[in-house]
Every structure is written in C-alpha cells, then in structure tokens.
Short mmCIF file of C-alpha atoms in Angstrom, two decimals:
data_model
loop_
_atom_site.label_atom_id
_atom_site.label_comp_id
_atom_site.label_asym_id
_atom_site.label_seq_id
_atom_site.Cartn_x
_atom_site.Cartn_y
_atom_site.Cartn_z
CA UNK A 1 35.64 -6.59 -22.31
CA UNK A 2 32.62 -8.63 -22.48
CA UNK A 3 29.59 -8.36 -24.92
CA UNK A 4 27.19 -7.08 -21.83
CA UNK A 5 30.16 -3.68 -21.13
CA UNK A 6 30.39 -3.09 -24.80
CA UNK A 7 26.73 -2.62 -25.49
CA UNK A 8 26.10 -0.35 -21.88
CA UNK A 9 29.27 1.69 -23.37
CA UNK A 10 27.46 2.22 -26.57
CA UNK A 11 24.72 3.20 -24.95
CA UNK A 12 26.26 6.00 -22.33
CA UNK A 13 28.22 7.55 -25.86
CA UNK A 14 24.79 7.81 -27.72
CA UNK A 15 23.38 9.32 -24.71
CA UNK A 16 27.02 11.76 -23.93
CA UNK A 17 27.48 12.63 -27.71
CA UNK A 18 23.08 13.02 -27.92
CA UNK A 19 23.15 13.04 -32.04
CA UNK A 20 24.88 12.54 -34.87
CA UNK A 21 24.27 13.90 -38.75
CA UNK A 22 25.52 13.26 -41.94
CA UNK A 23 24.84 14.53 -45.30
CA UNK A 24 25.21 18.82 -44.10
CA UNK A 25 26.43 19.29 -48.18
CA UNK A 26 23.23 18.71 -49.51
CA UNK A 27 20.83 20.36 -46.63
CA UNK A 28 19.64 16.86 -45.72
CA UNK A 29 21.00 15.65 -42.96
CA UNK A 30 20.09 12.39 -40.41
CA UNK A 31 20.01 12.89 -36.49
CA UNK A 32 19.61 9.97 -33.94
CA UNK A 33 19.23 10.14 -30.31
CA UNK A 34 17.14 8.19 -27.54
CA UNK A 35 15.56 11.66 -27.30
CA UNK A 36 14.67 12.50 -31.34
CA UNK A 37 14.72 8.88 -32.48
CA UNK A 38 15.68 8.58 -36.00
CA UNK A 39 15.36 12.34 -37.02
CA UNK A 40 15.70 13.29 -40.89
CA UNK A 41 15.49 16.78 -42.03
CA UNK A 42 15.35 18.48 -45.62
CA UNK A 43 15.93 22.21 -46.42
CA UNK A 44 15.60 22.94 -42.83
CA UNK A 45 11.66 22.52 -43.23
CA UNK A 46 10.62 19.07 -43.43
CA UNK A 47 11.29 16.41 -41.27
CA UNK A 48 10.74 13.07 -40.74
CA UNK A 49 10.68 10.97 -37.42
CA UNK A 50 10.84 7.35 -36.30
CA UNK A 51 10.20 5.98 -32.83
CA UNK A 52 9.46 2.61 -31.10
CA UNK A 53 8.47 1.92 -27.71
CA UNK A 54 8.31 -1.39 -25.87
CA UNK A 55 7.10 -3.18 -22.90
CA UNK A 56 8.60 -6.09 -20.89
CA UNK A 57 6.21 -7.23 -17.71
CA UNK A 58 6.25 -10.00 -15.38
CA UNK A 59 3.16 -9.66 -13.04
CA UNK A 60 2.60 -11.86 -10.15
CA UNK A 61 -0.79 -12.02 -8.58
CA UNK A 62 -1.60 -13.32 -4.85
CA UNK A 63 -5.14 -14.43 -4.24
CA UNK A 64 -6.64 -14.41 -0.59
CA UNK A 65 -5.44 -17.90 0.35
CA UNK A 66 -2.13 -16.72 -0.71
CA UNK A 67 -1.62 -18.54 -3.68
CA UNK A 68 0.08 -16.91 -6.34
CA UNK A 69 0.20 -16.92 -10.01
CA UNK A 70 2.73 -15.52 -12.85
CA UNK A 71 2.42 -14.14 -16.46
CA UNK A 72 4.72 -12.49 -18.38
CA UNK A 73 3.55 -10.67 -21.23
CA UNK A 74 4.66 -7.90 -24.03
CA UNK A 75 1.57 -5.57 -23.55
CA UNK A 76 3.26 -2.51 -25.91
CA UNK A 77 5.14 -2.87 -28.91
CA UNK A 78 4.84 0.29 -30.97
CA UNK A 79 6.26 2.22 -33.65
CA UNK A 80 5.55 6.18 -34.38
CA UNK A 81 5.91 7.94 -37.60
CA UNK A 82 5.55 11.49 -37.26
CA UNK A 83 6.41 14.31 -40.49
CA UNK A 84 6.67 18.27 -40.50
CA UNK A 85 6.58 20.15 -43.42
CA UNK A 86 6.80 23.86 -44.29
CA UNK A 87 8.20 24.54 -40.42
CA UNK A 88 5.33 22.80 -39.11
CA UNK A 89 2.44 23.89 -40.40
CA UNK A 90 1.30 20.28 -41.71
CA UNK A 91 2.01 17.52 -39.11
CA UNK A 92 1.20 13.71 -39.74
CA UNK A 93 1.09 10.97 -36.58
CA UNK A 94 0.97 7.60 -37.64
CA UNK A 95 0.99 4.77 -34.64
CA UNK A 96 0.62 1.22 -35.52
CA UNK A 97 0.32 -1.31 -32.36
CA UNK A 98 2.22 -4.72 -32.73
CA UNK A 99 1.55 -6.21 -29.09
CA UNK A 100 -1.13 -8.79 -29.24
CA UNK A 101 -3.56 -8.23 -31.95
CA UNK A 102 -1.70 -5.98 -34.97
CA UNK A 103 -3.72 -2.48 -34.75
CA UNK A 104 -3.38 1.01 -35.98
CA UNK A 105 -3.54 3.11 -32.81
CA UNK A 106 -3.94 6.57 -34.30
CA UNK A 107 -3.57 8.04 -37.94
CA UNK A 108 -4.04 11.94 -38.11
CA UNK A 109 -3.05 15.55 -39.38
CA UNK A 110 -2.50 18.78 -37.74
CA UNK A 111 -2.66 22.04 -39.61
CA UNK A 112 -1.00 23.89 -37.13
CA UNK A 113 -2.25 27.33 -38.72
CA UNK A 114 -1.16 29.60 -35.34
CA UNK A 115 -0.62 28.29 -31.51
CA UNK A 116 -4.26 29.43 -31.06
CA UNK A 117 -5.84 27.94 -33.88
CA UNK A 118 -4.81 24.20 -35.01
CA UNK A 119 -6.91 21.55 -36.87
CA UNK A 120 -6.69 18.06 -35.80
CA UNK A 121 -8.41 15.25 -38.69
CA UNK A 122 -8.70 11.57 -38.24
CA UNK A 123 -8.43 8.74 -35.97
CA UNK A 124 -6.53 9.52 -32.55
CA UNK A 125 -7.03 10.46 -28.45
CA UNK A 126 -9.96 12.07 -27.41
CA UNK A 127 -9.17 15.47 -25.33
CA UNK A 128 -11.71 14.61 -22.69
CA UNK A 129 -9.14 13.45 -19.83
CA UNK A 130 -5.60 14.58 -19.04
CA UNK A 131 -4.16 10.96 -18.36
CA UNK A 132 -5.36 9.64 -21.57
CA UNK A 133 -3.97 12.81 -23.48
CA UNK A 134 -0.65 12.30 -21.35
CA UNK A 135 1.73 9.67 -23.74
CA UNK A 136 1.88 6.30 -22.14
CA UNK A 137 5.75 6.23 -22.47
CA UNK A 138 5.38 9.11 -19.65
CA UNK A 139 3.33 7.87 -17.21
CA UNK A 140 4.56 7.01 -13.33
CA UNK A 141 2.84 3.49 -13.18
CA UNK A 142 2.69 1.14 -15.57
CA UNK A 143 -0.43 1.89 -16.91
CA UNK A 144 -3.08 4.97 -16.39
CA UNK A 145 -4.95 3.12 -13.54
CA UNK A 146 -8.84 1.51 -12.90
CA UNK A 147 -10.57 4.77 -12.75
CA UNK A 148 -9.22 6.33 -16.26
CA UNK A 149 -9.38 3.01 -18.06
CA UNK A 150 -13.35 3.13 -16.78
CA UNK A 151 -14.41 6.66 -17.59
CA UNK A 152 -12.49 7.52 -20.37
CA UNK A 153 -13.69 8.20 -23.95
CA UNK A 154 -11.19 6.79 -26.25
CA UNK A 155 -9.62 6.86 -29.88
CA UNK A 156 -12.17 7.88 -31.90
CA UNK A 157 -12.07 8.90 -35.36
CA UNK A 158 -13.08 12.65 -36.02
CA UNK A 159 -11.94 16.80 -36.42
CA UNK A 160 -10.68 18.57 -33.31
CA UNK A 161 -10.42 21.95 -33.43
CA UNK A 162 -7.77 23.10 -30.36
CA UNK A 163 -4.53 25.44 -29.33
CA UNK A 164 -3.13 26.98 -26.76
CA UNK A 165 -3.23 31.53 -25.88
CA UNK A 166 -1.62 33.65 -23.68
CA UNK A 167 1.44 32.45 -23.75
CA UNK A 168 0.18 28.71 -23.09
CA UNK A 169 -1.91 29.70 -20.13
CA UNK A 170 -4.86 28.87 -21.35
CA UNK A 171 -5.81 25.47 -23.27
CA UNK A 172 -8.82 24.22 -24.84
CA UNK A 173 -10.17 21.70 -27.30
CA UNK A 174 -13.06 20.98 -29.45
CA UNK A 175 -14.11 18.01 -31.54
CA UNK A 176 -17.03 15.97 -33.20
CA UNK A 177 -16.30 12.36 -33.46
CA UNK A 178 -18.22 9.40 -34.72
CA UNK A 179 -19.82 7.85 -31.72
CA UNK A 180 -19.48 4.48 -30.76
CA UNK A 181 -22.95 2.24 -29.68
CA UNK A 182 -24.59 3.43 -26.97
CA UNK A 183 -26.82 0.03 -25.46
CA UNK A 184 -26.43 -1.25 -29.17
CA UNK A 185 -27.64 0.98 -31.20
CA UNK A 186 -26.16 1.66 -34.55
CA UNK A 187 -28.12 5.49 -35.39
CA UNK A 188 -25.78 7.59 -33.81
CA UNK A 189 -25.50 11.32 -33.92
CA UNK A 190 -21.77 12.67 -33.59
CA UNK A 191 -20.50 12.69 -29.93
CA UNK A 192 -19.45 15.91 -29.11
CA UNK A 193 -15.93 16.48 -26.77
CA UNK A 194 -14.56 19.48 -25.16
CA UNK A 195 -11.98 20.45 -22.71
CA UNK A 196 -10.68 23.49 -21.25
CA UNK A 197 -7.54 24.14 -18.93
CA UNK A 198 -5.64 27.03 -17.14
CA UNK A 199 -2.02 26.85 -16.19
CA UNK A 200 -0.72 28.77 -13.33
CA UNK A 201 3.12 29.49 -13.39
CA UNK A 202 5.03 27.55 -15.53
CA UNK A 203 2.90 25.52 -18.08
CA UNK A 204 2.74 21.80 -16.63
CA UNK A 205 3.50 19.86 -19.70
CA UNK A 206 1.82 15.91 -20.25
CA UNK A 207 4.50 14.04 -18.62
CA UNK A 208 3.38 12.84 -15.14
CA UNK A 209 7.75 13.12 -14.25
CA UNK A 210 8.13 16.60 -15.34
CA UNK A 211 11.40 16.72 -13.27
CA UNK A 212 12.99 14.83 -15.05
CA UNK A 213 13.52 17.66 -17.17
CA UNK A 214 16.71 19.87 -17.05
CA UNK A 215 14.57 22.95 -15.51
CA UNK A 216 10.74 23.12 -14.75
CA UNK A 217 9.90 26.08 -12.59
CA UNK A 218 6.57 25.16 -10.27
CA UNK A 219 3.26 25.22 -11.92
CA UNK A 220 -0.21 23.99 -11.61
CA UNK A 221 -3.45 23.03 -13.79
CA UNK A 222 -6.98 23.08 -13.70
CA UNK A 223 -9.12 21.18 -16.52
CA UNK A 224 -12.48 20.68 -17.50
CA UNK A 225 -13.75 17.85 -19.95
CA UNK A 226 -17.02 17.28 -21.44
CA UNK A 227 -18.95 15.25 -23.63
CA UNK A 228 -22.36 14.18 -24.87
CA UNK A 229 -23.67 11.26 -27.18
CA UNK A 230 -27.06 11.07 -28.81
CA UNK A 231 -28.17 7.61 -30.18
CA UNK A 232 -31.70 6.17 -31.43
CA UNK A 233 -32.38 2.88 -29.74
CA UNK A 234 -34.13 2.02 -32.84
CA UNK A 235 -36.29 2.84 -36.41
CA UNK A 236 -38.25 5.18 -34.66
CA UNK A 237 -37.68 4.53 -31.71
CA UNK A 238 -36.72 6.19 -28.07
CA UNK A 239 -33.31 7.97 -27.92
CA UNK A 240 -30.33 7.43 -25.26
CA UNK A 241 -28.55 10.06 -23.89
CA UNK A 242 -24.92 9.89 -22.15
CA UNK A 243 -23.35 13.14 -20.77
CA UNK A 244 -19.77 13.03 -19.26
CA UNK A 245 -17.85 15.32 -17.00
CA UNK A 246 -14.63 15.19 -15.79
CA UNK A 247 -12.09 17.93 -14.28
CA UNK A 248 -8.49 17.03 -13.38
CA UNK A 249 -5.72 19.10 -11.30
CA UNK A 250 -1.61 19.01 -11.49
CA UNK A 251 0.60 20.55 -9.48
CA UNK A 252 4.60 20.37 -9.63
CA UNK A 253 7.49 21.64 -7.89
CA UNK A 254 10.92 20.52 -8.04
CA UNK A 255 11.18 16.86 -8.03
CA UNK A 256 7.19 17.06 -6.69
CA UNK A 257 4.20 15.99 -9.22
CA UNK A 258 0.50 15.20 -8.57
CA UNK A 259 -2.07 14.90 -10.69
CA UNK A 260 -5.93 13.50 -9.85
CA UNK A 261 -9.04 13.36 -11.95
CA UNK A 262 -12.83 12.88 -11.00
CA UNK A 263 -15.34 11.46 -13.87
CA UNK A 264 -19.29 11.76 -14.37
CA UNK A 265 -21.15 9.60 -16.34
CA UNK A 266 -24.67 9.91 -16.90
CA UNK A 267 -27.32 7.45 -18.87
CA UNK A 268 -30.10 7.86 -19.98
CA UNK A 269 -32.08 4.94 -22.12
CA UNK A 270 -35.67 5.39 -23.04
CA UNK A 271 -37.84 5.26 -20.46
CA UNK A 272 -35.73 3.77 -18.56
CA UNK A 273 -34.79 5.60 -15.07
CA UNK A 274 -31.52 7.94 -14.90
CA UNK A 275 -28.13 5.74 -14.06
CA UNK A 276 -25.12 7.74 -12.99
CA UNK A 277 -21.50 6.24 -12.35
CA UNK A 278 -19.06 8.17 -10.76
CA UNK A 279 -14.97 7.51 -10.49
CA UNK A 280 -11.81 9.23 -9.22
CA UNK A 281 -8.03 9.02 -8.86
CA UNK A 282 -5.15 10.76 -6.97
CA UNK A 283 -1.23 10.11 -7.33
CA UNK A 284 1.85 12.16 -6.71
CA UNK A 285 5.54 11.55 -7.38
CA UNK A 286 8.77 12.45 -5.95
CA UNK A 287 12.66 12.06 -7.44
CA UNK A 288 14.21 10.82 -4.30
CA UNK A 289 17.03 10.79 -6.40
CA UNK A 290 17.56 13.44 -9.19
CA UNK A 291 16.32 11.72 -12.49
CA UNK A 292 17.22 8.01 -11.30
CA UNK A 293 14.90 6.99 -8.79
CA UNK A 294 11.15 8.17 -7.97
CA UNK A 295 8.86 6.94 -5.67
CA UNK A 296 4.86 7.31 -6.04
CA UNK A 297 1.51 7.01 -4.46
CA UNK A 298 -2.13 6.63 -6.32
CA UNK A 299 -5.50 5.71 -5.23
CA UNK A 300 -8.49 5.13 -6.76
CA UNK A 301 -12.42 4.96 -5.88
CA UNK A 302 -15.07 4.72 -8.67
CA UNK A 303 -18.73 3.09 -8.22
CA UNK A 304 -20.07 1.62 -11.68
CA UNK A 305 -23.17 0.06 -12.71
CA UNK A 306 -22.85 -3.14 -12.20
CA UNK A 307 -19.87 -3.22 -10.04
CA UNK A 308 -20.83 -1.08 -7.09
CA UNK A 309 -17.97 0.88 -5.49
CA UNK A 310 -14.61 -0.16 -5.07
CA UNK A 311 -11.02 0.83 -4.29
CA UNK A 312 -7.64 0.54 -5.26
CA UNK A 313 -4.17 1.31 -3.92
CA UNK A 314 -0.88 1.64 -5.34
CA UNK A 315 2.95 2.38 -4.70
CA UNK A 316 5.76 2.46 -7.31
CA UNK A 317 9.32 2.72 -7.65
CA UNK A 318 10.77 3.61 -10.52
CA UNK A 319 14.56 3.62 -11.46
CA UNK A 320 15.55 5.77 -14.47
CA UNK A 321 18.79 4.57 -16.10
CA UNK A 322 21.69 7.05 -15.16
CA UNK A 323 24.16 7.31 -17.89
CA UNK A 324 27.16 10.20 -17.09
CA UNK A 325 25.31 13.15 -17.99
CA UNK A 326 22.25 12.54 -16.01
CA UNK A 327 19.76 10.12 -17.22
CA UNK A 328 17.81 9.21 -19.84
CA UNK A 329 14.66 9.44 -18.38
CA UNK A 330 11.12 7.85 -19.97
CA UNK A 331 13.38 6.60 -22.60
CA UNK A 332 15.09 3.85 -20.40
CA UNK A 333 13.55 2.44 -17.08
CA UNK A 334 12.51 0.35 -14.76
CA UNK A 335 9.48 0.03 -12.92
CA UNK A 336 8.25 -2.26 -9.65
CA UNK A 337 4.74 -1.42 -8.58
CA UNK A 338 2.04 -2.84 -6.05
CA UNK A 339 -1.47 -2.69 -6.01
CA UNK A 340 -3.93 -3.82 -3.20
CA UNK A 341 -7.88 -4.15 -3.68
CA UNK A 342 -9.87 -4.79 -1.19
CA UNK A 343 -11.53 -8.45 -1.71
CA UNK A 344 -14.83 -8.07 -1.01
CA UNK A 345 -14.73 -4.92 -3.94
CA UNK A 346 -13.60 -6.29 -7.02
CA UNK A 347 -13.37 -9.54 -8.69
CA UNK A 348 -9.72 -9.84 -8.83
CA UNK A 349 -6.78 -10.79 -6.80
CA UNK A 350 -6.02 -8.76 -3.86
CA UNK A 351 -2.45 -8.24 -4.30
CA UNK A 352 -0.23 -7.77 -7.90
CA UNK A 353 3.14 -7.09 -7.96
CA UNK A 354 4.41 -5.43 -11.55
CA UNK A 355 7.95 -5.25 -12.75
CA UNK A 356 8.38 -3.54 -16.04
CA UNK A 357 10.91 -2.42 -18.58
CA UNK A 358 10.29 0.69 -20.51
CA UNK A 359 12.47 0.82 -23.58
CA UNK A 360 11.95 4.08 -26.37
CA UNK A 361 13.99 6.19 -28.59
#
C-alpha cells in the first residue's frame, strides 16, 4: 500500500467514524471531524472551536488574439476560532487571513440573549447583501462574482443588533458602523445598515448547495438591504450623501438552488449632480449527482461610474469528494469554472478558465 492509499483511507475513516473524544472522566472531552473541526467542550457549556480553510487556484486567461496566460495563486488561507460559553449565550469569532498580506478578517461577540434578540460588537460582515453574509467556504463559484464584489458594503467595525422570529420565518438586522471615506473625506457620521428577510417553507440556510445536506425540504427567500452614509467634504464644508438598496431572492428544491441579487447605489457630493450605479446577478445550481457533482449557471450585468455597463457569464462544475457514506461536501472539493466578458465591456480578458481546490475542516 502506497503513501497516496494510506492517506485517502485515513481520510474516508475520519469521515465513516465522523468524531472521536477523549477525556469523558473529567467532563472535558475533544471532538474532531471535517464537519466540527477541532471541537473541545467543558461541563457541557463551553466550547471551543478550530477551523482552517484553504485555497489552491490555477487560472488561465485567453485574450482576444488568443493568447493565453497562467497564474497560480493561494488566494485563502484562513484559520477560525470560534468559543461558546454558558450554552451559548456569549459567542466569540475570531478570523485571521494568512493569504497574501497577513490580516485579521473579523473579530466579534454575540450575546445571543433569545433567537429574537442577539447583539453583535466589533469588526465583521455587514448584513446588507445575502452573498457576502453567505461563508465563502459555501459558495458555488469560486468567488461571489463582479456584481457583489462592486456593490457590496464590507467588514466594517461596529454593533448589530439582529435575530430571527416565528420560528425563523422572519429575519432582520440592524447596525451602526464606522463609515469608511466617502470622496475623501475623513468627518464621517456612522453609516447606518439594515436588512430584512422572509422565508417561505423551510428556512433557506446561507449555503448556496443546500442539498448537500442530508434533508432540506423546498423553501424560498425574499430580502431587503439598506444603507446610508453621511460625510462632510470638509471644515465646514458641503456634505455627501450615499444611499444603497439591494433585495435578493433564493429558492431551493431538492438538488435545485438559485439565488440573484440587484444593488442601488446613489451619490450625492455637494453640488455636484446626482450619480446612480446600478448592478445585478442571477445563478442556480443543480446536484446532477447526489452530493458529488453539481453543475451551475450565473450572470451578471451592473453599469458603474466610470465603467459604463457590462456583462459577465459563467458555468461551473463542481465535484464534491465522495467518501462511503456520502460526501463531504464544502469541506473537500473541486471546482472548474468559465467566465466570458464581452470585450468591448470590460478591461479584461475575454475568457478565464478557474480550477480550484477547496480544503476545510
């Protein structure tokens, strides 16, 4: 038996046996799985969590005159600490970045006081767009695409107060955060985020492959996301307003997802006239294959200041490693998508090919 059978062997048993725990004498005792990480638990009400998550990509891109050029890179390299204490009433998420430059991603604590009412402090995702919120470990292409990259609002440090009611029908979210430059400036009032969402049927969770779940009954969602920054130009001076809107829409059903998004952005700079950028983005999902092997769709249309409109198409495959009690999903795969823009739209080659390896526990 060579080196390359004995490790997939040791992988299918972690996967087959899912955990394993020591120390049951004392009340302490240390879980591992590619689904919990490395889980330890005291008393039966505090735990402590460790995951990674990596990215391998070789991208090939193919100019007009057909020329192509290659770059592989190591675009995620993370580690997550996560605690629980008291049954989860205090919750810490800690997220350092190693890929590139060294960052810390997010830092924060819940006080998760009752479903309906939890309290979110310090640096971490905005709530104004679904496929930001959505974990990038559980996303159908190998990144969240043109348009949400454009209009989002990201990590910003701030308070969030949000939950979910009626048996996770309803969702919503509210936060202040400190608000980055608008045009420069540096005397900013807070920027303000909300969102609101309504599930129908079975709550659709923030994993663009729900079915690769053992049992997801069909659901949809409807969200709407807002936000609005204030900023003084200068000592005295005129203000600049920017107001965003975004709603969003997922449906799934058996091995069937989509999801899609449209975005709003409005300036306003001194006496400077109104400018108003608008983007959007559809993709759906199928398991051709029962948790091994999905194929997708997405396209995308935004028109920026600056830019003017443009396009973007996509198609993925993704292969989910099968080990012999199913799969094991997000944790392990492999991705090959395409993207085509248009050349006269965008500064960038017309054709890119991704292959990517997705590796978490």
């Amino acid at each position: 038996m060579n080196y390359r059978t004995s490790a997939l062997n040791l992988v299918c048993a972690l996967a087959t046996l899912g955990t394993f725990s020591a120390g049951a004498e004392d009340a302490t005792s240390v879980i591992f799985s590619p689904e919990t990480g490395l889980q330890i638990s005291f008393q039966d009400q505090h735990r402590l969590q460790l995951h990674s998550a990596i990215w391998l990509r070789e991208e090939v891109r193919i100019n007009e005159d057909g020329e192509a050029t290659y770059g592989f890179s190591v675009p995620l390299a993370r580690v997550i600490f996560q605690t629980s204490v008291l049954n989860g009433l205090i919750e810490t998420f800690l997220q350092p970045e190693f890929a590139g430059t060294p960052r810390l991603l997010d830092a924060n604590i819940d006080f998760n006081f009752r479903p309906e009412a939890r309290l979110r402090l310090g640096y971490f995702r905005t709530p104004y767009s679904r496929a930001f919120m959505t974990p990038i470990v559980a996303l159908t292409f190998p990144g969240r695409g043109v348009v949400s990259d454009g209009f989002r609002i990201n990590r910003l440090p701030g308070v969030m107060f949000f939950g979910t009611a009626i048996n996770g029908t309803l969702e919503y979210a509210l936060g202040t955060f400190a608000s980055p430059p608008i045009d420069g400036s540096t005397n900013a009032a807070p920027v303000l985020i909300a969102r609101l969402a309504f599930n129908i049927g079975e709550v659709v969770p923030f994993d663009q492959v729900p079915a690769l779940r053992d049992s997801m009954a069909p659901g949809g969602s409807i969200g709407l996301g807002a936000a609005f920054q204030r900023q003084e130009l200068g000592a005295n001076g005129p203000e600049a307003h920017l107001w965003h809107a975004a709603v969003d829409m997922s449906v799934m059903a058996g091995p069937f997802f989509m999801t899609a998004e449209g975005f709003y952005r409005q300036r306003k700079s001194g006496d400077a006239e109104v400018t108003r950028e608008w983007g959007s983005f559809a993709q759906a999902g199928v398991l051709v294959v029962p948790k091994v092997l999905e194929l997708a769709l997405r396209a995308s249309w935004m028109d920026r200041i600056g830019e003017g409109q443009s396009t973007e198409y996509e198609a993925g495959l993704n292969v989910y490693i099968p080990t012999p009690t199913g799969s094991l999903g997000h944790h392990t795969k492999l991705q090959v998508a395409y993207a085509y823009v248009p050349p006269s739209e965008r500064a960038v080659a017309p054709h890119t090919v991704t292959l990517q390896v997705q590796a978490s526990f």
